Every structure is written in C-alpha cells, then in structure tokens.
Amino acid sequence: MVQRIKKWLVTFAQTTPFLLSNTVIVIPYLLFLGLNDGKSWLTILPFTLFYTLRMTGIFLIRSIRLGLDSYTLLIGALLMGGVGAFAGILGVYYFPFFYLSGSLLGLSASWLVPTNRTVNLHEKNLGFTNMTRKKMPFALFLLILLLVVMEWSGTRKLLAAFGLYTLFYIMAYHTVTHYPRYSIDFKQMNAKVIAYKELVLFLLFFLLLFLLRNARLLANIQLLDWAIYGFFVLFLGAVFYLGRGKKHWKLPSWLNVLTFLNGMLGNFVLLFGALYLGSLYGTEALTRYLYLPYLAGMILSMLLGNRMLQRFSPNAVPVLLGGLAFSLFVLLFPQSFVFGLFLLSFWQSLTSSWLNQRYAQDPSLPVDQRVIAKFTTQNKGSVTHQFVMMAFLVIMTNLFDRPLNILLQLSGKGPLSTLDLHVLNDVKWLNCGILIVGVIVAYALWKKASSNRGSGETIRIDDDSSI
C-alpha cells in the first residue's frame, strides 16, 4: 500500500513540468491582474513586471550567452518560478513581495515553455519520454484542482493558487533533475558572450511594454503616447533592418511569417479575449469564459490534432491556415465569441505544435537553439500585436469621440455604454481583419515556395502530447 501511494505521488510529480508549461502563461496573468485597483501604479506593477518579462525574457536568453544549454535554462526557470510562487504567498501579507513574484514568474514563464519542449525532444530522441498518455489523468486531476482554486476569491484564492504553484514547481524540479539523459556541467559557463542585437531588442521591448501596460491599466494618456510612438519608431527600424538582412535568413519567409502570426494569434486569444470578456462579464469571470475555452482547445489539439494532420501531410500548412481563418471568422459574431476562442485556441495550439516539430527538424539551426528560435520569433509577433491592438483602441475611441479613459473601463472596471461596446466590437473586427490578412500572406508565401520546390513541405508529425 505504501509503495502504491509512493508510486502515485511520483506520477503526479512527473506530470508537473507538462502542467506548468501549459498553464504558467495564464494562471499568474489572472492572479496578478486581479491585484490591480486601477488607481495606483503600485498595485499594477506585479502584473506589469510579469507580463513584460514573460514577453521579453526569451530575448534575454538570446542576448546573454553563458554556454548554458536548454536543460540548464530549464532548471533555472524552475528555480526562479518556485521562488516566485513562494514570494506570491508572502505577498498576501506584505505586498512588495508581489513585485519579486511577478518578475521571477515572468522570466520563468518565458524560459520554461521553449526549454521544456527542447529537453523533451532531446530525451525522446534518446529513448526516454517523461509525459505519456497514461499519466494524463493525473495531470488532469491537478489541473482541475488548480481551476477550482482559481474560482475562489480574495486572499483565499491567492494563498491557495500560489501555494499549489509552489508545490508544482518543487515537484517539477525534482522530476527534471532526475531525467536520465542530462546533467548540469557548470564548467561550460566560462566565456560570456553578449549578443548586442538581442540585448538591445530585450531592453527596448521591455521598456515599451512596461510603459504600455502601465498606461493601459492606469489610463495614462501620456504614457500611452510614448509607448505607441516608441514602438512605431522601433517598427520602422525593424522593417529597414529586415529588408536589408532578408537574403541572409536561414529559414523560408513563409515559415517566419507563420511563426510571427502564431504569436499574434496567441496574444489575441489571451489579451483581447481578456479585454473583451472582462468588459462584458467582469474580470472575475475570466477563468470561466476565457481560460476554460482556451484550455479545452489546447487539450483537444494535443489529443486529436496531430492524428488529424497526419492525414493531410505533407500539405498540413493549408489545413492549419484554413482552421485559423475559420476561427477568426467565427469570432466576428458576438454570440459565438467564446466558441470562437475555443476554435482559435485549438488551431493556434496545433499550429504551435507543428511549428515546434518543423523547427526541431531544421538542420540550418543549432540543435539546442531551434525551439528557442521559434519562440523568439513568436514572441516578436505577440509584442507587435499588443501595440497594434492598443493603436486600434486609440483610433476607434477618437473616431467615436469618446474620452481615452474609456480604456480603463474596458477592463471590467465599470459598466459600458452602447457606444463603448461599439468601440470594442469595431476593434475586434480590425483585429480579426489584420490577422486574416496575415493568414492570406502566409498562405501566398507558402504556395510560392511550394511551387518553386515542386512539392509541399514534408514534416514528420509525431504523436506527441506536449505543445
């Protein structure tokens, strides 16, 4: 009996790397967002730090090269996340601990997902798979427990959620440090090489996102102007740089565009979904109306998606793009918005999984940097969509002659007028429109590349349960 209980506990622990990598983006996001009172920057700073570092931390990996492999970075992400989650518990009693919690969980969320995926691929190629389908019921049990806690409110919710996350991080660290194929060699950390391009990108994105999120949550128009104009200048510089450097790209244009678009779509699901549903139902309902459809789509893509794509291989790209376009079309109708989020989550998660495998098989990139390169491009798309969405909000509020402090109300902080709902719906149409254009561009580039090769892109599709 004791041995059986011990075996169950070990199995629960072995599911936590998978569980964390699929929830660490959303759970802390909702927890820190709930701390905001909309009045003081001190209450929104934990959320701003988490969100900004979550979005830009991947550039920090690429900028400071310490000879660390993905396994070592994964260990670092788990240690930072564990300390960050425990700091969240302390923050209930002394609020400044939330600043440390937001920073560490943000970096953990940024590093954990790509490094966990890279390590899993490496282990699988050497004959070891940690997360199998037999363990899925154990992961679902822990996930349901976490969702029940997220439906609570107040101090009780914060203590229970951060407490569970601390436990998950401890179990994940124990699991990963017992992987058979890896060991940490700190002797490899000798030469420090700074990649200045990525470092500058990290600093600029961090600054602009920090300004934007503070402006967004405090309805500070001056900060909003600085953030949007600053990003516009950065965007023009990036277009000029990419135009000159395109001939040196190692990956085809359609793949870069699809990866960038996938990041924009992920940001749309979480950021615009939170904005839209929070405005209609209040932020306390986001777990029910946003996270559950998002999670359901993601889980279904893990269970059924790859088997479905195997039937269409080697022409999976048109299927993925068609699914994304249809999901965006469904989102245009208010009555089906939640169902559209479910569909978009399914196709965006499936696209992300397919891209992971596409990058992992690309010989033009270093083995340990392939998935990280994918997430770097994907996060650039996420950051770009963040500024595009805010620009649309500013434009539409001006067109409807509404005060810009409506941006504070569009967070579930107050009742919306009919005119304000029109603003929100028009911004939704603009968002879906530009994303559909992105789908069309990605398809056109893929079609052109396929015609030049004379055949479609052939990717080995593994039946993998990890996104």
XYZ file of C-alpha atoms in Angstrom:
467
model
C 0.000 0.000 0.000
C 2.814 2.395 0.904
C 4.597 1.582 -2.338
C 1.434 2.249 -4.340
C 0.938 5.643 -2.685
C 4.591 6.492 -3.330
C 4.189 5.480 -6.973
C 1.113 7.712 -7.317
C 2.963 10.653 -5.780
C 5.883 10.151 -8.155
C 3.483 10.002 -11.105
C 1.788 13.227 -10.011
C 5.213 14.861 -9.736
C 6.208 13.668 -13.216
C 3.232 15.487 -14.761
C 4.122 18.887 -13.279
C 6.643 20.019 -15.947
C 3.920 19.434 -18.543
C 1.297 21.103 -16.347
C 3.422 24.180 -15.651
C 4.488 24.664 -19.263
C 0.820 24.734 -20.307
C -0.521 26.979 -17.516
C 2.309 29.302 -16.478
C 1.358 31.898 -19.085
C -2.268 32.223 -17.992
C -2.548 31.432 -14.269
C -0.111 34.103 -12.972
C -1.566 36.508 -15.565
C -5.028 36.185 -14.000
C -3.705 36.271 -10.440
C -1.636 39.428 -10.894
C -4.339 41.108 -12.970
C -6.721 40.651 -10.040
C -4.418 42.725 -7.812
C -4.988 45.867 -9.905
C -7.247 48.522 -8.380
C -6.933 50.814 -11.416
C -5.748 53.731 -9.290
C -2.145 53.220 -8.193
C 0.817 52.039 -10.239
C 1.951 50.113 -7.148
C -0.980 47.701 -7.484
C -0.452 47.120 -11.194
C 3.332 46.756 -11.008
C 3.265 42.978 -10.240
C 1.157 42.363 -13.355
C 3.287 44.692 -15.479
C 6.508 43.024 -14.372
C 5.114 39.543 -15.005
C 3.662 40.337 -18.409
C 6.642 42.358 -19.653
C 9.267 39.816 -18.600
C 7.129 36.944 -19.849
C 7.033 38.542 -23.279
C 10.665 39.721 -23.450
C 12.555 37.144 -21.368
C 13.151 34.976 -24.453
C 15.232 37.804 -25.933
C 17.349 37.810 -22.772
C 18.171 34.132 -23.385
C 19.337 35.017 -26.866
C 21.323 38.074 -25.767
C 23.433 36.778 -22.861
C 25.130 33.562 -23.921
C 26.769 31.874 -20.970
C 27.311 28.500 -22.552
C 24.059 27.303 -20.969
C 22.148 24.527 -22.678
C 18.362 24.237 -22.624
C 18.419 21.798 -19.717
C 20.321 24.240 -17.506
C 17.953 27.048 -18.523
C 15.006 24.798 -17.687
C 16.427 24.173 -14.224
C 16.895 27.921 -13.815
C 13.307 28.567 -14.911
C 12.002 26.063 -12.353
C 14.081 27.543 -9.530
C 13.001 31.102 -10.363
C 9.372 30.024 -10.688
C 9.417 28.216 -7.365
C 10.854 31.237 -5.557
C 8.423 33.498 -7.427
C 5.398 31.409 -6.452
C 6.501 31.336 -2.808
C 7.024 35.116 -2.938
C 3.401 35.315 -4.102
C 2.323 33.655 -0.857
C 4.371 36.187 1.119
C 2.866 38.992 -0.973
C -0.520 38.307 0.610
C 0.969 39.516 3.893
C 3.435 42.121 2.559
C 2.509 43.482 -0.893
C 6.039 44.331 -2.189
C 6.781 40.594 -2.343
C 4.396 40.532 -5.318
C 6.951 42.588 -7.265
C 9.542 39.848 -6.794
C 6.902 37.222 -7.572
C 5.831 38.912 -10.801
C 9.419 39.324 -12.007
C 10.527 35.756 -11.311
C 7.340 34.116 -12.600
C 7.549 36.270 -15.733
C 11.073 35.077 -16.511
C 10.101 31.513 -15.613
C 7.123 31.610 -17.993
C 9.313 32.962 -20.782
C 12.050 30.350 -20.394
C 10.097 27.306 -19.219
C 7.986 26.652 -22.304
C 10.708 26.560 -25.020
C 13.360 24.875 -22.845
C 10.959 22.189 -21.605
C 9.985 21.449 -25.187
C 13.641 21.268 -26.280
C 14.579 18.945 -23.417
C 11.563 16.706 -24.106
C 12.586 16.367 -27.761
C 16.146 15.541 -26.787
C 15.025 12.941 -24.250
C 12.558 11.410 -26.701
C 15.249 11.060 -29.376
C 17.347 9.155 -26.837
C 14.518 6.812 -25.887
C 13.024 8.448 -22.784
C 9.573 10.075 -22.559
C 8.500 11.612 -19.270
C 4.921 12.642 -20.074
C 2.989 9.713 -21.514
C -0.723 9.347 -22.191
C -1.096 7.065 -19.174
C -0.131 9.984 -16.956
C -2.678 12.359 -18.489
C -5.427 11.556 -15.889
C -3.005 12.550 -13.099
C -2.252 15.835 -14.889
C -5.973 16.488 -15.393
C -6.629 15.899 -11.701
C -4.039 18.530 -10.729
C -5.374 20.867 -13.399
C -8.955 20.553 -12.149
C -7.723 21.216 -8.617
C -5.996 24.376 -9.869
C -9.113 25.522 -11.745
C -11.281 25.017 -8.664
C -8.902 27.207 -6.682
C -8.964 29.862 -9.421
C -12.734 30.129 -8.990
C -12.282 31.242 -5.393
C -11.847 34.893 -4.478
C -9.790 37.219 -2.317
C -6.923 36.195 -0.052
C -8.083 32.585 -0.028
C -7.617 32.336 -3.791
C -4.154 33.920 -3.763
C -2.846 31.722 -0.950
C -4.205 28.508 -2.458
C -3.142 29.263 -6.059
C 0.383 30.412 -5.213
C 0.660 27.534 -2.734
C -0.249 24.984 -5.398
C 2.140 26.594 -7.870
C 4.969 26.453 -5.320
C 4.262 22.741 -4.846
C 4.125 22.170 -8.623
C 7.483 23.886 -9.115
C 9.093 21.804 -6.364
C 7.766 18.575 -7.891
C 8.787 19.677 -11.401
C 12.323 20.451 -10.217
C 12.566 17.018 -8.605
C 11.318 15.381 -11.799
C 13.587 17.233 -14.223
C 16.727 16.748 -12.133
C 16.106 13.005 -12.367
C 15.931 12.889 -16.168
C 18.407 10.149 -17.222
C 19.986 11.841 -20.237
C 21.003 15.193 -18.811
C 23.374 16.554 -16.215
C 24.480 20.102 -15.499
C 28.092 20.947 -16.256
C 28.827 24.333 -14.721
C 32.308 24.264 -16.291
C 30.639 25.204 -19.584
C 29.730 28.649 -18.214
C 33.137 30.216 -18.715
C 33.018 32.538 -21.707
C 30.422 35.276 -21.514
C 29.417 36.466 -24.924
C 26.950 39.327 -25.327
C 24.800 39.366 -28.463
C 24.161 43.088 -28.575
C 21.342 42.993 -31.126
C 19.190 40.726 -28.959
C 20.172 42.620 -25.801
C 19.069 45.935 -27.313
C 15.861 44.278 -28.502
C 15.190 42.971 -24.987
C 15.761 46.393 -23.404
C 13.619 48.258 -25.951
C 10.744 45.775 -25.860
C 10.867 45.699 -22.066
C 10.731 49.498 -21.805
C 7.953 49.927 -24.367
C 5.808 47.098 -22.975
C 6.339 48.385 -19.443
C 5.095 51.826 -20.496
C 2.196 50.352 -22.447
C 0.895 48.078 -19.718
C 1.139 50.827 -17.086
C -0.604 53.266 -19.421
C -3.258 50.689 -20.237
C -4.110 49.858 -16.636
C -3.833 53.421 -15.285
C -5.392 55.113 -18.353
C -2.361 57.428 -18.502
C -2.596 59.031 -21.937
C 0.948 60.434 -21.917
C 2.493 57.045 -21.205
C 0.294 55.521 -23.898
C 1.524 58.062 -26.464
C 5.156 57.425 -25.567
C 4.702 53.661 -25.840
C 2.876 53.686 -29.186
C 5.147 56.282 -30.835
C 8.210 54.492 -29.481
C 7.031 51.187 -30.913
C 6.260 52.868 -34.249
C 9.866 54.081 -34.477
C 11.111 50.608 -33.467
C 8.838 49.014 -36.067
C 10.179 51.238 -38.856
C 13.716 50.400 -37.817
C 12.888 46.699 -37.812
C 11.361 46.881 -41.309
C 14.504 48.599 -42.611
C 16.756 46.057 -40.886
C 14.751 43.056 -42.129
C 14.685 44.439 -45.649
C 18.479 44.548 -45.701
C 19.004 41.235 -43.928
C 16.311 39.114 -45.597
C 18.760 37.483 -48.007
C 20.681 36.099 -45.014
C 17.659 34.413 -43.410
C 18.233 30.736 -42.667
C 14.530 29.888 -42.728
C 11.994 30.413 -45.543
C 9.896 33.577 -45.479
C 6.589 31.730 -45.133
C 7.838 29.942 -42.008
C 8.959 33.189 -40.378
C 5.619 34.817 -41.221
C 3.600 31.858 -39.930
C 5.577 31.799 -36.673
C 5.185 35.571 -36.254
C 1.457 35.242 -36.990
C 1.119 32.422 -34.469
C 2.464 34.751 -31.798
C -0.030 37.435 -32.770
C -2.872 34.914 -32.564
C -1.797 33.720 -29.125
C -1.727 37.313 -27.897
C -5.159 37.911 -29.428
C -6.671 34.954 -27.565
C -5.331 35.956 -24.159
C -5.073 39.750 -24.313
C -8.007 40.742 -26.469
C -10.048 37.862 -25.087
C -9.444 39.167 -21.550
C -10.265 42.714 -22.654
C -13.467 41.767 -24.467
C -14.858 39.244 -21.985
C -13.686 41.227 -18.968
C -15.603 44.235 -20.273
C -18.768 42.196 -20.754
C -18.725 39.940 -17.710
C -16.098 41.387 -15.352
C -12.581 40.182 -14.623
C -13.814 37.703 -12.019
C -15.485 35.694 -14.814
C -12.352 35.360 -16.982
C -11.457 31.906 -15.690
C -14.858 30.602 -16.800
C -15.286 32.450 -20.097
C -11.666 32.755 -21.255
C -9.376 30.222 -19.648
C -11.670 27.183 -19.843
C -12.333 27.531 -23.621
C -8.628 28.278 -24.140
C -7.635 25.210 -22.134
C -10.248 22.974 -23.786
C -8.998 23.907 -27.251
C -5.401 23.329 -26.229
C -6.089 19.911 -24.697
C -8.158 18.805 -27.684
C -5.356 19.811 -30.042
C -2.959 17.631 -28.023
C -5.283 14.634 -28.109
C -6.554 14.801 -31.687
C -4.615 17.425 -33.611
C -1.506 15.559 -34.729
C -3.500 12.496 -35.791
C -5.662 14.762 -37.910
C -2.653 16.463 -39.522
C -1.093 13.087 -40.367
C -3.945 12.555 -42.830
C -3.059 15.765 -44.686
C 0.736 15.512 -44.590
C 2.715 16.804 -46.487
C 0.196 19.619 -47.053
C -0.555 20.476 -43.428
C 0.050 24.211 -43.835
C -3.161 24.963 -45.812
C -5.172 22.954 -43.270
C -3.702 24.925 -40.370
C -4.221 28.256 -42.087
C -7.771 27.316 -43.086
C -8.598 26.399 -39.489
C -7.157 29.684 -38.221
C -9.103 31.711 -40.786
C -12.377 29.944 -39.961
C -11.838 30.509 -36.221
C -11.285 34.235 -36.791
C -14.464 34.383 -38.853
C -16.482 32.755 -36.044
C -15.092 35.335 -33.592
C -16.674 38.162 -35.561
C -20.135 37.264 -34.227
C -20.767 38.274 -30.592
C -22.973 35.262 -29.860
C -20.210 32.833 -30.832
C -17.189 34.687 -29.410
C -16.468 32.163 -26.643
C -16.832 29.252 -29.087
C -14.555 31.124 -31.497
C -11.927 31.407 -28.757
C -12.145 27.646 -28.283
C -11.644 27.070 -32.024
C -8.808 29.581 -32.274
C -7.115 28.040 -29.234
C -7.347 24.613 -30.900
C -5.860 25.734 -34.219
C -3.291 28.102 -32.694
C -2.074 25.371 -30.316
C -1.965 22.850 -33.157
C -0.029 25.316 -35.312
C 2.382 25.917 -32.448
C 2.921 22.172 -32.033
C 3.510 21.753 -35.771
C 5.961 24.658 -35.776
C 7.832 23.125 -32.831
C 8.385 19.985 -34.877
C 9.249 21.954 -38.013
C 11.917 23.963 -36.202
C 13.216 20.902 -34.340
C 13.907 19.184 -37.688
C 15.573 22.186 -39.377
C 19.281 21.468 -39.970
C 20.153 25.132 -40.545
C 19.805 25.956 -36.815
C 21.856 24.724 -33.831
C 20.071 21.772 -32.222
C 19.757 23.366 -28.785
C 18.524 26.681 -30.203
C 15.884 25.503 -32.690
C 12.773 25.687 -30.494
C 14.107 28.790 -28.731
C 14.450 30.455 -32.160
C 10.814 29.602 -32.854
C 9.632 31.137 -29.590
C 11.761 34.234 -30.185
C 10.011 34.931 -33.495
C 6.651 34.016 -31.977
C 7.129 36.463 -29.101
C 8.005 39.220 -31.548
C 4.574 38.637 -33.066
C 2.946 38.734 -29.633
C 4.614 42.026 -28.731
C 3.720 43.538 -32.100
C 0.060 42.582 -31.727
C -0.021 44.169 -28.286
C 0.863 47.564 -29.775
C -1.355 47.091 -32.824
C -4.318 46.312 -30.571
C -3.711 49.423 -28.463
C -3.341 51.556 -31.586
C -6.711 50.274 -32.806
C -8.271 51.135 -29.438
C -6.910 54.683 -29.564
C -8.055 55.172 -33.168
C -11.584 53.906 -32.548
C -12.086 55.899 -29.333
C -11.097 59.019 -31.244
C -13.383 58.197 -34.172
C -16.336 57.705 -31.814
C -15.362 60.908 -29.994
C -15.002 59.040 -26.729
C -12.536 60.011 -23.965
C -9.398 57.887 -23.899
C -10.028 56.979 -20.272
C -12.566 54.520 -21.676
C -9.504 52.262 -21.909
C -9.760 51.869 -18.148
C -13.417 50.858 -18.372
C -12.565 48.260 -20.999
C -11.155 46.061 -18.257
C -14.247 45.111 -16.340
C -13.862 48.150 -14.064
C -17.176 49.745 -14.827
C -20.418 49.492 -16.863
C -20.091 50.115 -20.586
C -22.398 52.259 -22.658
C -23.769 51.105 -26.012
C -21.294 53.398 -27.757
C -18.389 51.931 -25.826
C -19.476 48.433 -26.854
C -19.435 49.608 -30.466
C -15.827 50.709 -29.958
C -14.923 47.298 -28.603
C -16.686 45.423 -31.417
C -15.047 47.552 -34.095
C -11.632 46.918 -32.548
C -12.459 43.199 -32.661
C -13.245 43.451 -36.374
C -9.995 45.325 -37.026
C -8.011 42.723 -35.076
C -9.612 39.796 -36.867
C -9.193 41.586 -40.189
C -5.468 42.141 -39.853
C -4.978 38.565 -38.634
C -6.908 37.164 -41.589
C -4.674 39.237 -43.877
C -1.706 37.634 -42.111
C -3.160 34.178 -42.809
C -3.534 35.056 -46.506
C 0.049 36.383 -46.719
C 1.422 33.237 -45.032
C -0.517 31.031 -47.466
C 0.658 33.016 -50.502
C 4.309 32.765 -49.434
C 3.956 29.044 -48.701
C 2.270 28.448 -52.062
C 5.037 30.314 -53.873
C 7.740 28.339 -52.057
C 5.915 25.050 -52.730
C 5.625 25.857 -56.444
C 9.342 26.639 -56.612
C 10.183 23.319 -54.958
C 7.599 21.418 -56.949
C 6.149 19.794 -53.830
C 4.769 20.669 -50.404
C 6.623 20.848 -47.116
C 7.123 17.392 -45.653
C 7.320 17.291 -41.867
C 7.396 14.199 -39.716
C 4.439 14.566 -37.348
C 4.967 12.841 -34.039
C 2.035 11.801 -31.885
C 3.249 13.948 -29.010
C 1.213 15.093 -26.031
C 3.294 18.208 -25.439
C 2.597 21.537 -27.065
